[in-house]
JSON list of C-alpha atoms in Angstrom, two decimals:
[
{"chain": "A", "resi": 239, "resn": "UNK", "atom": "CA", "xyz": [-12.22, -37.17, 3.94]},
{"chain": "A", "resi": 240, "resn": "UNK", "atom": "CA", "xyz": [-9.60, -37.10, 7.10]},
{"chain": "A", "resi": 241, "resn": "UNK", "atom": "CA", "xyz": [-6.93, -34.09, 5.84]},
{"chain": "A", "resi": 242, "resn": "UNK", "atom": "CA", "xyz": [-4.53, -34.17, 8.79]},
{"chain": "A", "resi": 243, "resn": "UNK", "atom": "CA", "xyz": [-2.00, -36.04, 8.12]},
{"chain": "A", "resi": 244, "resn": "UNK", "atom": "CA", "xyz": [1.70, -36.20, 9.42]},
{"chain": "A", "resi": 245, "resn": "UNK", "atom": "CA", "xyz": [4.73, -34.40, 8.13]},
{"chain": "A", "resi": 246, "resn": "UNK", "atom": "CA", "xyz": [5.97, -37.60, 7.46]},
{"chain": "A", "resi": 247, "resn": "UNK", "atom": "CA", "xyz": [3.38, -38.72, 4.97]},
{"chain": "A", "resi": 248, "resn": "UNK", "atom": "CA", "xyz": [3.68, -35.38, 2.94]},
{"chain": "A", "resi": 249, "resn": "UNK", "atom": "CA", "xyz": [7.03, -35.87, 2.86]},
{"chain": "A", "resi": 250, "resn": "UNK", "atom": "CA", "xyz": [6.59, -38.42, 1.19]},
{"chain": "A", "resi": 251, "resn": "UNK", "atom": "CA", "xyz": [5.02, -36.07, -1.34]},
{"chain": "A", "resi": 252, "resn": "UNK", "atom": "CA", "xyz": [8.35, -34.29, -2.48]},
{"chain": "A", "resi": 253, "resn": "UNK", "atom": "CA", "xyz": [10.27, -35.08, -5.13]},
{"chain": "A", "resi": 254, "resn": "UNK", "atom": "CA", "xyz": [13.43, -33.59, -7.16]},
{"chain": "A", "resi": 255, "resn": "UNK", "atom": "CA", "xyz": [12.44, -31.26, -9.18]},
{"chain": "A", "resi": 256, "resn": "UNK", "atom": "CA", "xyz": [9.19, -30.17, -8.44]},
{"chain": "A", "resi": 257, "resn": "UNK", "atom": "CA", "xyz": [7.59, -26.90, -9.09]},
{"chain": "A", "resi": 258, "resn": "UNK", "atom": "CA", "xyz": [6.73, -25.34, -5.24]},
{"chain": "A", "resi": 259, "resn": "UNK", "atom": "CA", "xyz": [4.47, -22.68, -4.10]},
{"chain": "A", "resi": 260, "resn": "UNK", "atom": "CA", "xyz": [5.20, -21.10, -1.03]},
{"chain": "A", "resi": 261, "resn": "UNK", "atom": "CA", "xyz": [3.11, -18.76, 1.26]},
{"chain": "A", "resi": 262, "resn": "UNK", "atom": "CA", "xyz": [5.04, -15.86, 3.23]},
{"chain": "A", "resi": 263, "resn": "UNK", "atom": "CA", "xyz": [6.44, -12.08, 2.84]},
{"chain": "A", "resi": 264, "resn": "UNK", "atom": "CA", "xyz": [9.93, -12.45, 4.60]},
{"chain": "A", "resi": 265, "resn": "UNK", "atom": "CA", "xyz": [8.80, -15.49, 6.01]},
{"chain": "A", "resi": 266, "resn": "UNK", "atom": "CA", "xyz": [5.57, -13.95, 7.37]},
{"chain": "A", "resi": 267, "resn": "UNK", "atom": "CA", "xyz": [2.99, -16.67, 6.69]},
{"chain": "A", "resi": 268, "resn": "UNK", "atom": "CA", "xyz": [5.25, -19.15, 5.55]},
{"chain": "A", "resi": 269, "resn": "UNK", "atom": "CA", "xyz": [4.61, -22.65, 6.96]},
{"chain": "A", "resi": 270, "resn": "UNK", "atom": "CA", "xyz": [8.55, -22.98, 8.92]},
{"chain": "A", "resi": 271, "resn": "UNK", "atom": "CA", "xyz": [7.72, -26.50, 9.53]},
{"chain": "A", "resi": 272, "resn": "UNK", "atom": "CA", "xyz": [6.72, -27.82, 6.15]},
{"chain": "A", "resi": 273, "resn": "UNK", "atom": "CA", "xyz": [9.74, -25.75, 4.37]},
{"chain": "A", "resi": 274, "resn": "UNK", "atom": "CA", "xyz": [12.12, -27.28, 7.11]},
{"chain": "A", "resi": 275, "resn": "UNK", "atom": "CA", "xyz": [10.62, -30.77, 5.58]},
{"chain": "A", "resi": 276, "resn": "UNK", "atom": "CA", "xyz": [11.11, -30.03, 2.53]},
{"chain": "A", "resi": 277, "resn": "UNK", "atom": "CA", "xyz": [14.56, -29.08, 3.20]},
{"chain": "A", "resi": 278, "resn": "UNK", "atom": "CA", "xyz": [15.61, -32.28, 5.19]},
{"chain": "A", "resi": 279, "resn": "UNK", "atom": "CA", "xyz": [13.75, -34.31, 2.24]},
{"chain": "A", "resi": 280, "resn": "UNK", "atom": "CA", "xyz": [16.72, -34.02, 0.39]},
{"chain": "A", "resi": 281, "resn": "UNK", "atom": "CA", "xyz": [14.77, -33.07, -3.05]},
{"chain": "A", "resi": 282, "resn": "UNK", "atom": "CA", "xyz": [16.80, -30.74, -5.24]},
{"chain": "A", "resi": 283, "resn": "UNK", "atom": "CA", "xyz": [16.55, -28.68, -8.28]},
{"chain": "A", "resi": 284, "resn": "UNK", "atom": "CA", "xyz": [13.35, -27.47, -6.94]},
{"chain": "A", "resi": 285, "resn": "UNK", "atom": "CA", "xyz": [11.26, -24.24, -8.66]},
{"chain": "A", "resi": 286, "resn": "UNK", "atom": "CA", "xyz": [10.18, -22.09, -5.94]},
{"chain": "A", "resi": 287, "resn": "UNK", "atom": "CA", "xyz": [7.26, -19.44, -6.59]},
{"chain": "A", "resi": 288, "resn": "UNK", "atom": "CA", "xyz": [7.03, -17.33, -3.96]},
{"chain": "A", "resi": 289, "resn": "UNK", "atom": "CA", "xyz": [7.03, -12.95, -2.92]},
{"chain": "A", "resi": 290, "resn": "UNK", "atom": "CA", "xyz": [10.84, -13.25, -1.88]},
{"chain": "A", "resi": 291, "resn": "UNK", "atom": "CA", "xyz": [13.63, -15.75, -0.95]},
{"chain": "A", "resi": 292, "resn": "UNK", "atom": "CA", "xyz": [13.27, -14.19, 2.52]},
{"chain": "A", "resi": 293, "resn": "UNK", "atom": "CA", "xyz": [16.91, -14.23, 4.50]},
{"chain": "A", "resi": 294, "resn": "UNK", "atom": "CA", "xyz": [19.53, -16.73, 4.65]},
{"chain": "A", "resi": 295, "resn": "UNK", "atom": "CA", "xyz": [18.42, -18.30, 7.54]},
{"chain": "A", "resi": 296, "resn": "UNK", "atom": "CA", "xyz": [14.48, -18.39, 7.62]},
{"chain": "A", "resi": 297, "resn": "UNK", "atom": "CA", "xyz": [11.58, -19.05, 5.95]},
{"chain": "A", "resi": 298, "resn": "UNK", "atom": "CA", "xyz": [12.68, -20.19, 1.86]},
{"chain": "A", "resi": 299, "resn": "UNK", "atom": "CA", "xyz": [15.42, -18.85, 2.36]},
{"chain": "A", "resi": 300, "resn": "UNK", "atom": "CA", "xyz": [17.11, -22.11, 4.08]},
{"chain": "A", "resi": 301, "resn": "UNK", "atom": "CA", "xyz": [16.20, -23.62, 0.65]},
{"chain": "A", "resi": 302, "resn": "UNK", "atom": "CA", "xyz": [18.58, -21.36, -1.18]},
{"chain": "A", "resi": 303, "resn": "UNK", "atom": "CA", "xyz": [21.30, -21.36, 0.95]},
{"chain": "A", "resi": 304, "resn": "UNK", "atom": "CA", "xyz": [21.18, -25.39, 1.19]},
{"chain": "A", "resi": 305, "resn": "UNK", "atom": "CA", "xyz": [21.17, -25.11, -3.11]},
{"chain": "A", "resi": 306, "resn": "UNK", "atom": "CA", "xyz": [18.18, -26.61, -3.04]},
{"chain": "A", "resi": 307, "resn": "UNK", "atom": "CA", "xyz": [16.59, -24.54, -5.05]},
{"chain": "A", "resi": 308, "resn": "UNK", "atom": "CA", "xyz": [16.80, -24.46, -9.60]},
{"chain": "A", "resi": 309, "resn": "UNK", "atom": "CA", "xyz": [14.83, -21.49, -10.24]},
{"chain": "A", "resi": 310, "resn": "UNK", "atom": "CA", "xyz": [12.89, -18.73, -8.00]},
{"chain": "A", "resi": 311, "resn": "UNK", "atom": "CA", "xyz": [10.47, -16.92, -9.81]},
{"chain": "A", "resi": 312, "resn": "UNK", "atom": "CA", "xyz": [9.99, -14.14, -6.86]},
{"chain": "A", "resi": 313, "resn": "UNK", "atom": "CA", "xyz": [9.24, -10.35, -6.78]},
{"chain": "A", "resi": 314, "resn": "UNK", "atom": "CA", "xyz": [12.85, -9.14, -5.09]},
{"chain": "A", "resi": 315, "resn": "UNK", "atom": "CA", "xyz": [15.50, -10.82, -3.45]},
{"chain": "A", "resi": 316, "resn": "UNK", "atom": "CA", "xyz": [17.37, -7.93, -1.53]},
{"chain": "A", "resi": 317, "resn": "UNK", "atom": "CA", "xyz": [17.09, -9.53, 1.86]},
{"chain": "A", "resi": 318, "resn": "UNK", "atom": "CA", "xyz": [18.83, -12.32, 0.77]},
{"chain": "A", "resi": 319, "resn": "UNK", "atom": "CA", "xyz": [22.53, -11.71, -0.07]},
{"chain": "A", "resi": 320, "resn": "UNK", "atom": "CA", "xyz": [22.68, -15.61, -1.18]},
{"chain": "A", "resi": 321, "resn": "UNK", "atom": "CA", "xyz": [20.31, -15.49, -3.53]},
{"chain": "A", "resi": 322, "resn": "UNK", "atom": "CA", "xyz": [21.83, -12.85, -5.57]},
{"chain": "A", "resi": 323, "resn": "UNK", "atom": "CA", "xyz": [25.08, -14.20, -5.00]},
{"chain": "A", "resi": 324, "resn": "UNK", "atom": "CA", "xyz": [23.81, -17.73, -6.57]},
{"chain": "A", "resi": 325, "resn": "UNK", "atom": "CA", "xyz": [21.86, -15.76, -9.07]},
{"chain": "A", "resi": 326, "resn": "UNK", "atom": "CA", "xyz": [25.49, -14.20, -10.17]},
{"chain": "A", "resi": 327, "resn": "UNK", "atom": "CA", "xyz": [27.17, -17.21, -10.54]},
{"chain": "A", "resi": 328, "resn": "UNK", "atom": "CA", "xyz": [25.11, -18.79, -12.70]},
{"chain": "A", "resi": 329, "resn": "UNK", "atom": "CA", "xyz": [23.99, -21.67, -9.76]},
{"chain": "A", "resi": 330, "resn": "UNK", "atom": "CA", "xyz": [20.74, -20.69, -9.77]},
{"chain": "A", "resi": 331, "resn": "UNK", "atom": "CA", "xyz": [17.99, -18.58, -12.37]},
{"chain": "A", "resi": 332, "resn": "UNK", "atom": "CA", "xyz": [16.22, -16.16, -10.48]},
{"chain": "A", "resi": 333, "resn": "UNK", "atom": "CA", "xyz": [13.09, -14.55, -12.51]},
{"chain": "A", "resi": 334, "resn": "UNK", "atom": "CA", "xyz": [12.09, -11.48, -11.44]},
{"chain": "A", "resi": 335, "resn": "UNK", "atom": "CA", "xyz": [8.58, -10.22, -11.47]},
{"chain": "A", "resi": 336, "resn": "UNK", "atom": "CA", "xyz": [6.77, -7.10, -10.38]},
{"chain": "A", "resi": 337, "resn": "UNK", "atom": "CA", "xyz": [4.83, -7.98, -7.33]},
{"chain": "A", "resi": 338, "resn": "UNK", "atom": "CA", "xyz": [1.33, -7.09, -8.42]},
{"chain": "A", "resi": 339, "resn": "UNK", "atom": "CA", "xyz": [1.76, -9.10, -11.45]},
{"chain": "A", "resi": 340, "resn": "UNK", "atom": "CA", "xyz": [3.35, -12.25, -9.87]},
{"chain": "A", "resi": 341, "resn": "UNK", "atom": "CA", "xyz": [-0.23, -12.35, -7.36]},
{"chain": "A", "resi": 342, "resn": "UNK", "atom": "CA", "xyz": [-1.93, -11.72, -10.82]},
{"chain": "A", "resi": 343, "resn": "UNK", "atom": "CA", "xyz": [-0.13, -14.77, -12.77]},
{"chain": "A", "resi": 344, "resn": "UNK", "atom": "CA", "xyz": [-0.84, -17.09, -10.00]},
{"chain": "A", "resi": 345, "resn": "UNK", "atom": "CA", "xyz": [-4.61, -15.91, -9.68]},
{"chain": "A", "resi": 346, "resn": "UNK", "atom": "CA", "xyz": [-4.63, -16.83, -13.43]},
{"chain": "A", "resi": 347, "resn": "UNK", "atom": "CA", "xyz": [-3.49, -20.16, -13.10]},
{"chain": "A", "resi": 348, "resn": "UNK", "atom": "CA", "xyz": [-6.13, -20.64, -10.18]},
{"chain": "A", "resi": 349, "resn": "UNK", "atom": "CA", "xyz": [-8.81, -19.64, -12.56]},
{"chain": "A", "resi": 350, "resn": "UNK", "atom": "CA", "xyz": [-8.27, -21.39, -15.58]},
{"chain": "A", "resi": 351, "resn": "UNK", "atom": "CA", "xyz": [-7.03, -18.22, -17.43]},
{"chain": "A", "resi": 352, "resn": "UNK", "atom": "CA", "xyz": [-4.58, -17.99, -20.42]},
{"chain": "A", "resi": 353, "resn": "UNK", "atom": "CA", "xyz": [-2.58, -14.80, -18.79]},
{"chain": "A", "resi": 354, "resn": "UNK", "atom": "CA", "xyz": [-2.88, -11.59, -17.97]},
{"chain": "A", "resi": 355, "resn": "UNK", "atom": "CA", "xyz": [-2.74, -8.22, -19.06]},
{"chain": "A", "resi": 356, "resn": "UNK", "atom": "CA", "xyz": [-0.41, -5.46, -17.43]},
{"chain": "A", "resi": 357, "resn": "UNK", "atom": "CA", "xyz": [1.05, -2.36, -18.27]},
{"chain": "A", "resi": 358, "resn": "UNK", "atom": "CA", "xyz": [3.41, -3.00, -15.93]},
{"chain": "A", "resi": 359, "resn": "UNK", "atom": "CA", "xyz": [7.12, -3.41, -16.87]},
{"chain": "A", "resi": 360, "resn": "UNK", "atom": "CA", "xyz": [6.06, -2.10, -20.37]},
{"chain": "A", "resi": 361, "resn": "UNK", "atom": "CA", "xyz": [9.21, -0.63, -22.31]},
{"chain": "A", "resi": 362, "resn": "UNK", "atom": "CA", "xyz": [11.58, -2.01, -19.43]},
{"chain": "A", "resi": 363, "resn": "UNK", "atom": "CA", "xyz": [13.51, -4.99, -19.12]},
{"chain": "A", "resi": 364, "resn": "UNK", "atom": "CA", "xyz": [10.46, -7.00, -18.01]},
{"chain": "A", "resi": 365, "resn": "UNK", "atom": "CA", "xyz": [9.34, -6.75, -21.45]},
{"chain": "A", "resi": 366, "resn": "UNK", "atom": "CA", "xyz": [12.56, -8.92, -23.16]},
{"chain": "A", "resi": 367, "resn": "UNK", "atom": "CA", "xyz": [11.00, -12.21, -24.33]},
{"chain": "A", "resi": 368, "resn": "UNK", "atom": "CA", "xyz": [6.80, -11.61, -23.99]},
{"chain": "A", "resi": 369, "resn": "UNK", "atom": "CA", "xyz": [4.50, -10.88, -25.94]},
{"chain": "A", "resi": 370, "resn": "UNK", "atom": "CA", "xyz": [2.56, -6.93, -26.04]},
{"chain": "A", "resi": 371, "resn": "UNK", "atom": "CA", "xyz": [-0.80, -6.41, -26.96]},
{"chain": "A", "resi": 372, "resn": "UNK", "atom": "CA", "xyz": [-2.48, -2.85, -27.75]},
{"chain": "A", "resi": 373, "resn": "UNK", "atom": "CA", "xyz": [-6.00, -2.32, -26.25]},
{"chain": "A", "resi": 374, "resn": "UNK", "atom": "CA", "xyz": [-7.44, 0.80, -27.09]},
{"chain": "A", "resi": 375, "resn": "UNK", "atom": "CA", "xyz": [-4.67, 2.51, -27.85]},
{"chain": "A", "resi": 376, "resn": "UNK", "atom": "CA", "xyz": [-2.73, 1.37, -24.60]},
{"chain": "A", "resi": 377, "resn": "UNK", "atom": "CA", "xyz": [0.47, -1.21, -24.50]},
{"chain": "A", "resi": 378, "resn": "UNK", "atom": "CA", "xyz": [-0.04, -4.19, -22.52]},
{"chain": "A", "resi": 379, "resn": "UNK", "atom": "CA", "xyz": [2.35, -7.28, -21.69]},
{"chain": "A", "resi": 380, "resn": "UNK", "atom": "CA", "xyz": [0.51, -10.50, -21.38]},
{"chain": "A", "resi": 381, "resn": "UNK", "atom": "CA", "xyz": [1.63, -12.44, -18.23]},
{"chain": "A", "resi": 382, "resn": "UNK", "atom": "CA", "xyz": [1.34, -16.05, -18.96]},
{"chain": "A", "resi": 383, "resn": "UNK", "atom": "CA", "xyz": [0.16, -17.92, -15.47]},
{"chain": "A", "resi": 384, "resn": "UNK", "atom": "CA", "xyz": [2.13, -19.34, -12.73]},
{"chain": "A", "resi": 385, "resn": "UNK", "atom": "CA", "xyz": [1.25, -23.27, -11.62]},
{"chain": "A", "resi": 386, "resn": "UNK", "atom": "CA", "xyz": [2.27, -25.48, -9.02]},
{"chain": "A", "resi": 387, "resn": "UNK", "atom": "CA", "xyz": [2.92, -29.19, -7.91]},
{"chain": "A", "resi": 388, "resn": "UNK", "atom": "CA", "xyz": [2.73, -28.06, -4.71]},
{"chain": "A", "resi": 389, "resn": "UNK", "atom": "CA", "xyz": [1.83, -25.03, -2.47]},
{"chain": "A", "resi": 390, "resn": "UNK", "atom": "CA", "xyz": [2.94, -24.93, 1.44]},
{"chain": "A", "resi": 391, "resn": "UNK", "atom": "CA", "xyz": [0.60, -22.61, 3.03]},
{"chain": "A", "resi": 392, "resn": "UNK", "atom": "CA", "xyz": [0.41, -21.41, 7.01]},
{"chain": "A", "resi": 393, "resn": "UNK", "atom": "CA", "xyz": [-2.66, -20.64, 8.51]},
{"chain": "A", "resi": 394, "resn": "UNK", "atom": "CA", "xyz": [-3.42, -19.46, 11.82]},
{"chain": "A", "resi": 395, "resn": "UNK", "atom": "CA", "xyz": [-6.76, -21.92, 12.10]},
{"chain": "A", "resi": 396, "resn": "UNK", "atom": "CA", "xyz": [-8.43, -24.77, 10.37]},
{"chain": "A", "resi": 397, "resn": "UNK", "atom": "CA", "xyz": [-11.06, -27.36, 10.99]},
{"chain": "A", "resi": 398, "resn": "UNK", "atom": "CA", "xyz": [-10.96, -31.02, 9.46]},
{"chain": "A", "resi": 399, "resn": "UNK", "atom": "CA", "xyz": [-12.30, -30.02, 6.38]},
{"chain": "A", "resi": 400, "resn": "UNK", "atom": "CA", "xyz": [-9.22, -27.90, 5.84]},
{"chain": "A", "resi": 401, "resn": "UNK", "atom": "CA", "xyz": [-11.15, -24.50, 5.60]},
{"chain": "A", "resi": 402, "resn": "UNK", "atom": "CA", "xyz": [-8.16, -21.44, 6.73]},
{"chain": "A", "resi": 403, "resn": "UNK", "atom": "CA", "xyz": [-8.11, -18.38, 8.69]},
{"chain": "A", "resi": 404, "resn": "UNK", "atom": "CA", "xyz": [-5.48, -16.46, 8.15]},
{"chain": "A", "resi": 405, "resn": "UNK", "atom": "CA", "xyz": [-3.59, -14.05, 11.01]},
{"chain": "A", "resi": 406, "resn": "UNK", "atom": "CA", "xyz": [-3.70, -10.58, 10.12]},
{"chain": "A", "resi": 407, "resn": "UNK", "atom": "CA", "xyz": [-1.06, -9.78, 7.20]},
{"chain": "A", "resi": 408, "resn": "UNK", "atom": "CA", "xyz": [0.25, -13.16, 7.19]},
{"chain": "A", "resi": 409, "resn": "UNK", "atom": "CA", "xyz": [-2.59, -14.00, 4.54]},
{"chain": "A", "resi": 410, "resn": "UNK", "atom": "CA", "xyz": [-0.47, -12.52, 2.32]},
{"chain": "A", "resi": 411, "resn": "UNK", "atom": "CA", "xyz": [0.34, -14.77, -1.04]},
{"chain": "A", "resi": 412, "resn": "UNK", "atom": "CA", "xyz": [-1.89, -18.10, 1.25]},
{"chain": "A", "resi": 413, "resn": "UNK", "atom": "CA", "xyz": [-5.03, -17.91, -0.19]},
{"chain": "A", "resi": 414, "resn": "UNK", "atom": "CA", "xyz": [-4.28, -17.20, -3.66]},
{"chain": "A", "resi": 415, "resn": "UNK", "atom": "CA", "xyz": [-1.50, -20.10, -4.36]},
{"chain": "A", "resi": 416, "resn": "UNK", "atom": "CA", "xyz": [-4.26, -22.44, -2.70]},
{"chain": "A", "resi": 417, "resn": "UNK", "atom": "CA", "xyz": [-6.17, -22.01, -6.01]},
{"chain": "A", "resi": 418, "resn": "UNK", "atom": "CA", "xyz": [-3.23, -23.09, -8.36]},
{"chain": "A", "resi": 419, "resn": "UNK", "atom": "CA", "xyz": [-1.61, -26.18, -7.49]},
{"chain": "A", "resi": 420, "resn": "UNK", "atom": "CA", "xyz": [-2.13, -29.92, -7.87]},
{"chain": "A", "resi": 421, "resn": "UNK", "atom": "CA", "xyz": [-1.25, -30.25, -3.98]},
{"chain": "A", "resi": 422, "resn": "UNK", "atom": "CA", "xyz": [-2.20, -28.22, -1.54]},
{"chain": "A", "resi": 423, "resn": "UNK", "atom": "CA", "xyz": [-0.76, -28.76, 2.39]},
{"chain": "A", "resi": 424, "resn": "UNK", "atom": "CA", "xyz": [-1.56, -26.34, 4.98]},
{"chain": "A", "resi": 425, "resn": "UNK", "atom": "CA", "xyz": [0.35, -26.42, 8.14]},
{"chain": "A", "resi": 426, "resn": "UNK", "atom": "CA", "xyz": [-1.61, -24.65, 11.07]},
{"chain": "A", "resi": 427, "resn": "UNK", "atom": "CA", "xyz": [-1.50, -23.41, 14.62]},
{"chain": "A", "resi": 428, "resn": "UNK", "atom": "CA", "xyz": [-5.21, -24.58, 15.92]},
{"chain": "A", "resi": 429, "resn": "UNK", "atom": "CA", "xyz": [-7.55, -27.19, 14.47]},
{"chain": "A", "resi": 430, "resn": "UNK", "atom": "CA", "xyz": [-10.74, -27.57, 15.85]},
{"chain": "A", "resi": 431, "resn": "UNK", "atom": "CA", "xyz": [-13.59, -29.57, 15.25]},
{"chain": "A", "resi": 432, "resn": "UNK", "atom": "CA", "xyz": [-15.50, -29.05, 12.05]},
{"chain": "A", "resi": 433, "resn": "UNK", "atom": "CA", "xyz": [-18.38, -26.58, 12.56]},
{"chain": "A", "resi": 434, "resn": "UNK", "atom": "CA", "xyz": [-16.48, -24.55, 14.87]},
{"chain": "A", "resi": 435, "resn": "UNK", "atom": "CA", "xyz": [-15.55, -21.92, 12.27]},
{"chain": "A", "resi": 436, "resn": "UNK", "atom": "CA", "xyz": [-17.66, -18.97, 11.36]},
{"chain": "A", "resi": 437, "resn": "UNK", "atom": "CA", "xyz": [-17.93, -19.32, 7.97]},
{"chain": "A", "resi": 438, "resn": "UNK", "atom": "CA", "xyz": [-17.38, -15.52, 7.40]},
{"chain": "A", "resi": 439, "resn": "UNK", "atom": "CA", "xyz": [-14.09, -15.84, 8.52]},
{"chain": "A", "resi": 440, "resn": "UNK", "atom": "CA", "xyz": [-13.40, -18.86, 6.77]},
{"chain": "A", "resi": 441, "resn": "UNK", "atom": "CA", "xyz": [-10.31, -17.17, 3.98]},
{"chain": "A", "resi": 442, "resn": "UNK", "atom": "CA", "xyz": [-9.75, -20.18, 2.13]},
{"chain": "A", "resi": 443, "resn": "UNK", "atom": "CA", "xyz": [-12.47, -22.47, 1.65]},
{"chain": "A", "resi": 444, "resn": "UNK", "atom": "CA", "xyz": [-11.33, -26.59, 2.52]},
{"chain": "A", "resi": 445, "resn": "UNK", "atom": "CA", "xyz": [-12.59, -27.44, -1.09]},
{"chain": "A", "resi": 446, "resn": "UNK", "atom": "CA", "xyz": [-8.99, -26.82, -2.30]},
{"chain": "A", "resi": 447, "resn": "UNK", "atom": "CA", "xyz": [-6.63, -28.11, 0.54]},
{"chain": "A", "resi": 448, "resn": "UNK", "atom": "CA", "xyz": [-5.82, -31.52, 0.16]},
{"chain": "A", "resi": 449, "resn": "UNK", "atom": "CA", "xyz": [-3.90, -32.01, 3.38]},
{"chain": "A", "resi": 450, "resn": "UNK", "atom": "CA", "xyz": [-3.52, -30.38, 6.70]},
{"chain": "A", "resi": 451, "resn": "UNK", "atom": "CA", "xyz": [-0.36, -30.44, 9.68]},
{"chain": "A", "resi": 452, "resn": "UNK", "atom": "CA", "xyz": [-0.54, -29.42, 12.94]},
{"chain": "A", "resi": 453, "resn": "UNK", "atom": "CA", "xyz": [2.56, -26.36, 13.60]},
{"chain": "A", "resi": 454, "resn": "UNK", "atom": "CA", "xyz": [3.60, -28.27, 16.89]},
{"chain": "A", "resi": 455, "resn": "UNK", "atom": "CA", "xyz": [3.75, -31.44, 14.86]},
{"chain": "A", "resi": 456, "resn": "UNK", "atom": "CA", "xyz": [5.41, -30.37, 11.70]},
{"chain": "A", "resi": 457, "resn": "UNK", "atom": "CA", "xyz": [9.19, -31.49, 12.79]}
]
């Protein structure tokens, strides 16, 4: 199956409304070019799942500030003055979740599990609304999982089949959100011949990326 593909024809892929994943911590790992698509695809009232909204003027954070964006389900948004402002107003939900627990719900979804139980955020705020279990004596809040429509990931290398290497720290939230969405496009800096790879360094396996752009090529 040929998985590189142009920016044009996953463009193609996004629609109003959609539910997004996407890779990055402040923009570290996020795929520029494919959030820059998104952007100029003119789809609105998106969800965005993602470790921050980043700053005003890169990585998701373009999203926000072009009120693209519905709902960001994120674990802080202090770099981002637009966010909260949005957030304030009432032009934009923002759901806040402890950082741990967000990698947790989206690992959940990945593998086919109902939720997740965390002590986290017990008898805080992050409580209002879920429901607590008590195992062995202990109070738990069950984390219900996080899906996608679609995850934009960055890697640093790929071959044709679409298996990743990540660089360094910018593996980040990558290999995890490849597990739980119906779409999966990975925009890379290198892509080399399949074979190439050592499979111990292989970080996501090309089993669960459904398309692949080239960095240079993702405008």
């Amino acid at each position: 199956m040929d998985k590189l593909t142009t920016i044009q024809q996953v463009a193609a892929s996004f629609q109003p409304g959609m539910t997004v994943m996407i890779g990055g911590f402040l923009a570290v790992g996020t795929p520029t070019g494919l959030v820059n698509a998104l952007l100029d695809s003119g789809a609105g009232d998106l969800t965005i799942i993602g470790n921050d909204t980043a700053f005003p003027d890169s990585g998701v954070g373009v999203l926000v500030v072009n009120k693209r964006v519905k709902k960001a389900i994120v674990s802080h948004i202090g770099t981002n003055p637009e966010t909260g402002r949005q957030m304030m107003a009432g032009e934009m939900q923002v759901e806040l979740v402890p950082q741990g627990t967000l990698a947790e719900r989206i690992r959940a979804a990945g593998a086919g599990l109902g939720g997740v139980l965390t002590p986290t955020g017990v008898g805080t705020i992050v409580e209002e609304g879920k429901e607590k279990l008590t195992v062995d004596g202990k109070e738990y809040l069950l984390e219900k999982p996080l899906k996608a429509d679609l995850a934009l990931l960055k890697a640093k290398k790929a071959d044709k089949a679409g298996n990743l290497i990540y660089n360094k720290a910018a593996r980040n939230f990558n290999p995890v959100m490849a597990l739980a969405a119906d779409l999966v496009v990975a925009e890379v800096e290198e892509l080399v011949e399949v074979g190439q790879l050592d499979p111990d360094e292989v970080m996501t396996p090309g089993i669960l990326v459904d398309k692949i752009i080239v960095s240079g090529e993702a405008k």
